[in-house]
Amino acid sequence: MAIRTLASRRTLGTIYQNARGLQTFSLPDLPYDYGALEPAISGEIMKLHHQKHHQTYITNYNKALEQLDEAMAKGDSSTVVKMQGSIKFNGGGHINHSIFWQNLAPVHEGGGEPPKGSLGWAIDTHFDSLETLVQKINTEGAALQGSGWVWLGLDKELKKLVVETTANQYKNVKADYLKNIWKVINWKYASQVYEKECP
């Protein structure tokens, strides 16, 4: 589960620019150690997810951006069009992960503490309770074919919290992961995002 918002440069990691002006990306540092979320999420899973999985999205994103840049320089419109899917998939994977890391916090830093203030009120209003929201997210996450993301998002037009899913993302240990992630959700961060987007 993650709260989606616009990602900042700090969240997305270092952005490099080559001589031709092409920007590439690097893996952002986590705001905590790999083992800091244990026992809810193992340090081994965090390290694998960050260093291998997220890094693969960045590597492939940068490669696709370079291929796009070369195709544009050559005027190869067929390759330019072909690269859009890879850029969207890998760039989206990078952005999703960059947001995700911010949505977790060690227990000693408030991870898992129920949301308060306007976000807590909005959850109660739109889902009746935090427990109902947790059940909805866990049910939708478990129903995904393969693996994927479950997002708590804000429909800005309706000013309403919504739950959405995207498929095919990560190692399939879903049931345990969905159960334990609530122990380290960073509701303080989620509240800051919510209050910024829905004052």
Tab-separated table of C-alpha atoms in Angstrom:
chain	number	residue	atom	x	y	z
A	1	MET	CA	0.000	0.000	0.000
A	2	ALA	CA	1.341	3.412	-0.789
A	3	ILE	CA	0.091	6.953	-0.873
A	4	ARG	CA	0.686	8.390	-4.344
A	5	THR	CA	1.828	11.938	-4.810
A	6	LEU	CA	4.213	13.840	-7.008
A	7	ALA	CA	7.773	12.702	-6.470
A	8	SER	CA	10.440	15.266	-5.716
A	9	ARG	CA	14.019	15.169	-6.960
A	10	ARG	CA	15.090	14.048	-3.478
A	11	THR	CA	12.610	11.181	-3.610
A	12	LEU	CA	13.632	10.120	-7.127
A	13	GLY	CA	17.365	10.021	-6.410
A	14	THR	CA	20.131	11.826	-8.201
A	15	ILE	CA	19.401	13.023	-11.714
A	16	TYR	CA	22.429	13.177	-14.023
A	17	GLN	CA	22.722	15.138	-17.240
A	18	ASN	CA	25.137	14.124	-20.004
A	19	ALA	CA	26.819	16.383	-22.562
A	20	ARG	CA	23.818	16.231	-24.934
A	21	GLY	CA	21.440	17.207	-22.144
A	22	LEU	CA	19.990	13.722	-21.538
A	23	GLN	CA	18.946	13.239	-17.927
A	24	THR	CA	19.454	9.835	-16.318
A	25	PHE	CA	18.532	8.619	-12.847
A	26	SER	CA	20.200	6.817	-9.951
A	27	LEU	CA	18.838	4.701	-7.125
A	28	PRO	CA	17.669	6.928	-4.253
A	29	ASP	CA	18.884	6.148	-0.758
A	30	LEU	CA	16.301	4.705	1.617
A	31	PRO	CA	15.391	6.948	4.571
A	32	TYR	CA	16.173	3.997	6.912
A	33	ASP	CA	18.408	0.901	7.040
A	34	TYR	CA	17.289	-2.287	5.283
A	35	GLY	CA	16.690	-4.055	8.606
A	36	ALA	CA	14.861	-1.125	10.241
A	37	LEU	CA	11.395	-2.461	9.372
A	38	GLU	CA	11.971	-5.900	10.929
A	39	PRO	CA	10.180	-8.013	11.981
A	40	ALA	CA	7.334	-6.673	9.802
A	41	ILE	CA	9.455	-6.745	6.628
A	42	SER	CA	12.804	-8.522	6.583
A	43	GLY	CA	15.991	-6.661	5.788
A	44	GLU	CA	16.711	-9.280	3.129
A	45	ILE	CA	13.446	-8.506	1.304
A	46	MET	CA	14.043	-4.748	1.607
A	47	LYS	CA	17.580	-5.057	0.237
A	48	LEU	CA	16.425	-7.281	-2.646
A	49	HIS	CA	13.495	-4.996	-3.436
A	50	HIS	CA	15.660	-1.847	-3.330
A	51	GLN	CA	19.023	-2.922	-4.770
A	52	LYS	CA	17.813	-5.424	-7.345
A	53	HIS	CA	14.178	-4.733	-8.211
A	54	HIS	CA	14.124	-0.932	-8.037
A	55	GLN	CA	17.628	-0.710	-9.532
A	56	THR	CA	16.480	-2.796	-12.518
A	57	TYR	CA	13.720	-0.290	-13.251
A	58	ILE	CA	16.252	2.559	-13.123
A	59	THR	CA	18.787	0.734	-15.314
A	60	ASN	CA	16.139	-0.081	-17.924
A	61	TYR	CA	14.636	3.417	-17.716
A	62	ASN	CA	18.030	5.026	-18.337
A	63	LYS	CA	18.733	2.611	-21.204
A	64	ALA	CA	15.367	3.423	-22.798
A	65	LEU	CA	15.983	7.173	-22.396
A	66	GLU	CA	19.379	6.824	-24.084
A	67	GLN	CA	17.843	4.824	-26.955
A	68	LEU	CA	15.125	7.442	-27.306
A	69	ASP	CA	17.704	10.237	-27.355
A	70	GLU	CA	19.703	8.439	-30.073
A	71	ALA	CA	16.578	7.752	-32.134
A	72	MET	CA	15.504	11.386	-31.899
A	73	ALA	CA	18.970	12.574	-32.934
A	74	LYS	CA	18.756	10.276	-36.017
A	75	GLY	CA	15.149	11.232	-36.776
A	76	ASP	CA	14.097	7.573	-36.367
A	77	SER	CA	10.409	8.097	-35.591
A	78	SER	CA	9.644	4.355	-35.562
A	79	THR	CA	12.082	3.752	-32.677
A	80	VAL	CA	10.883	6.909	-30.901
A	81	VAL	CA	7.341	5.499	-30.843
A	82	LYS	CA	8.573	2.008	-29.906
A	83	MET	CA	10.476	3.327	-26.860
A	84	GLN	CA	7.393	4.921	-25.242
A	85	GLY	CA	6.180	1.660	-23.650
A	86	SER	CA	9.559	0.888	-22.079
A	87	ILE	CA	9.911	4.449	-20.785
A	88	LYS	CA	6.427	4.381	-19.281
A	89	PHE	CA	6.858	0.929	-17.677
A	90	ASN	CA	10.353	1.435	-16.269
A	91	GLY	CA	9.932	5.115	-15.409
A	92	GLY	CA	6.647	4.267	-13.686
A	93	GLY	CA	8.316	1.443	-11.763
A	94	HIS	CA	11.026	3.857	-10.607
A	95	ILE	CA	8.529	6.530	-9.539
A	96	ASN	CA	6.257	4.000	-7.785
A	97	HIS	CA	9.162	2.590	-5.795
A	98	SER	CA	10.494	6.054	-4.921
A	99	ILE	CA	7.082	6.948	-3.488
A	100	PHE	CA	6.726	3.565	-1.774
A	101	TRP	CA	9.924	3.903	0.307
A	102	GLN	CA	8.603	7.156	1.798
A	103	ASN	CA	5.405	5.412	2.861
A	104	LEU	CA	7.210	3.111	5.282
A	105	ALA	CA	8.857	3.936	8.601
A	106	PRO	CA	10.410	1.934	11.414
A	107	VAL	CA	8.091	1.368	14.372
A	108	HIS	CA	10.332	3.493	16.625
A	109	GLU	CA	9.829	6.390	14.177
A	110	GLY	CA	6.042	6.097	14.129
A	111	GLY	CA	5.599	3.358	11.520
A	112	GLY	CA	2.249	1.637	11.951
A	113	GLU	CA	0.747	4.328	14.192
A	114	PRO	CA	-2.831	5.004	13.037
A	115	PRO	CA	-3.357	8.212	11.082
A	116	LYS	CA	-4.644	11.236	12.948
A	117	GLY	CA	-6.026	14.579	11.892
A	118	SER	CA	-7.598	15.176	8.512
A	119	LEU	CA	-6.348	11.920	6.952
A	120	GLY	CA	-7.760	9.869	9.830
A	121	TRP	CA	-11.067	11.700	9.474
A	122	ALA	CA	-11.078	11.161	5.670
A	123	ILE	CA	-10.420	7.423	6.096
A	124	ASP	CA	-13.315	7.176	8.556
A	125	THR	CA	-15.541	9.174	6.191
A	126	HIS	CA	-14.732	7.271	3.005
A	127	PHE	CA	-14.164	3.755	4.397
A	128	ASP	CA	-15.982	3.844	7.773
A	129	SER	CA	-12.781	2.936	9.670
A	130	LEU	CA	-9.074	2.234	9.310
A	131	GLU	CA	-9.818	-1.465	9.846
A	132	THR	CA	-12.235	-1.455	6.891
A	133	LEU	CA	-9.626	0.293	4.715
A	134	VAL	CA	-6.961	-2.244	5.712
A	135	GLN	CA	-9.333	-5.108	4.878
A	136	LYS	CA	-10.222	-3.551	1.499
A	137	ILE	CA	-6.583	-3.000	0.553
A	138	ASN	CA	-5.561	-6.484	1.700
A	139	THR	CA	-8.456	-8.083	-0.204
A	140	GLU	CA	-7.730	-6.170	-3.415
A	141	GLY	CA	-3.999	-6.820	-3.111
A	142	ALA	CA	-4.509	-10.545	-2.585
A	143	ALA	CA	-6.829	-10.685	-5.620
A	144	LEU	CA	-4.172	-9.335	-7.997
A	145	GLN	CA	-2.923	-11.914	-10.470
A	146	GLY	CA	0.787	-12.365	-9.801
A	147	SER	CA	2.012	-9.396	-7.851
A	148	GLY	CA	1.324	-5.689	-7.917
A	149	TRP	CA	0.642	-2.445	-6.139
A	150	VAL	CA	-2.335	-1.389	-4.055
A	151	TRP	CA	-2.625	2.377	-3.719
A	152	LEU	CA	-4.547	4.590	-1.355
A	153	GLY	CA	-5.004	7.659	-3.489
A	154	LEU	CA	-6.903	10.901	-3.580
A	155	ASP	CA	-9.408	11.729	-6.303
A	156	LYS	CA	-8.716	15.482	-6.279
A	157	GLU	CA	-11.819	16.336	-8.285
A	158	LEU	CA	-14.153	14.565	-5.846
A	159	LYS	CA	-11.875	15.159	-2.840
A	160	LYS	CA	-12.343	11.509	-1.987
A	161	LEU	CA	-9.910	8.779	-0.967
A	162	VAL	CA	-9.865	5.804	-3.328
A	163	VAL	CA	-8.174	2.401	-3.481
A	164	GLU	CA	-6.629	1.429	-6.810
A	165	THR	CA	-4.433	-1.420	-8.011
A	166	THR	CA	-1.759	-1.967	-10.650
A	167	ALA	CA	-0.612	-5.472	-11.551
A	168	ASN	CA	2.576	-7.424	-12.226
A	169	GLN	CA	5.258	-5.945	-10.041
A	170	TYR	CA	7.041	-8.058	-7.406
A	171	LYS	CA	7.897	-11.371	-5.738
A	172	ASN	CA	4.775	-13.255	-4.703
A	173	VAL	CA	4.735	-13.424	-0.908
A	174	LYS	CA	1.613	-11.323	-0.907
A	175	ALA	CA	-0.394	-12.653	2.042
A	176	ASP	CA	2.374	-12.198	4.626
A	177	TYR	CA	3.475	-8.916	3.091
A	178	LEU	CA	-0.038	-7.444	3.163
A	179	LYS	CA	-0.513	-8.537	6.762
A	180	ASN	CA	2.792	-7.134	8.009
A	181	ILE	CA	3.138	-3.914	6.036
A	182	TRP	CA	0.558	-2.195	8.256
A	183	LYS	CA	3.026	-2.452	11.138
A	184	VAL	CA	5.368	-0.023	9.386
A	185	ILE	CA	3.110	2.252	7.313
A	186	ASN	CA	4.277	5.835	7.695
A	187	TRP	CA	0.923	7.501	8.364
A	188	LYS	CA	2.692	10.744	9.367
A	189	TYR	CA	4.075	11.047	5.840
A	190	ALA	CA	0.729	10.043	4.352
A	191	SER	CA	-0.986	12.710	6.457
A	192	GLN	CA	1.457	15.375	5.245
A	193	VAL	CA	0.762	14.420	1.633
A	194	TYR	CA	-2.985	14.365	2.191
A	195	GLU	CA	-3.051	17.749	3.929
A	196	LYS	CA	-0.922	19.280	1.152
A	197	GLU	CA	-3.154	17.888	-1.609
A	198	CYS	CA	-6.496	18.323	0.116
A	199	PRO	CA	-6.295	21.311	2.500
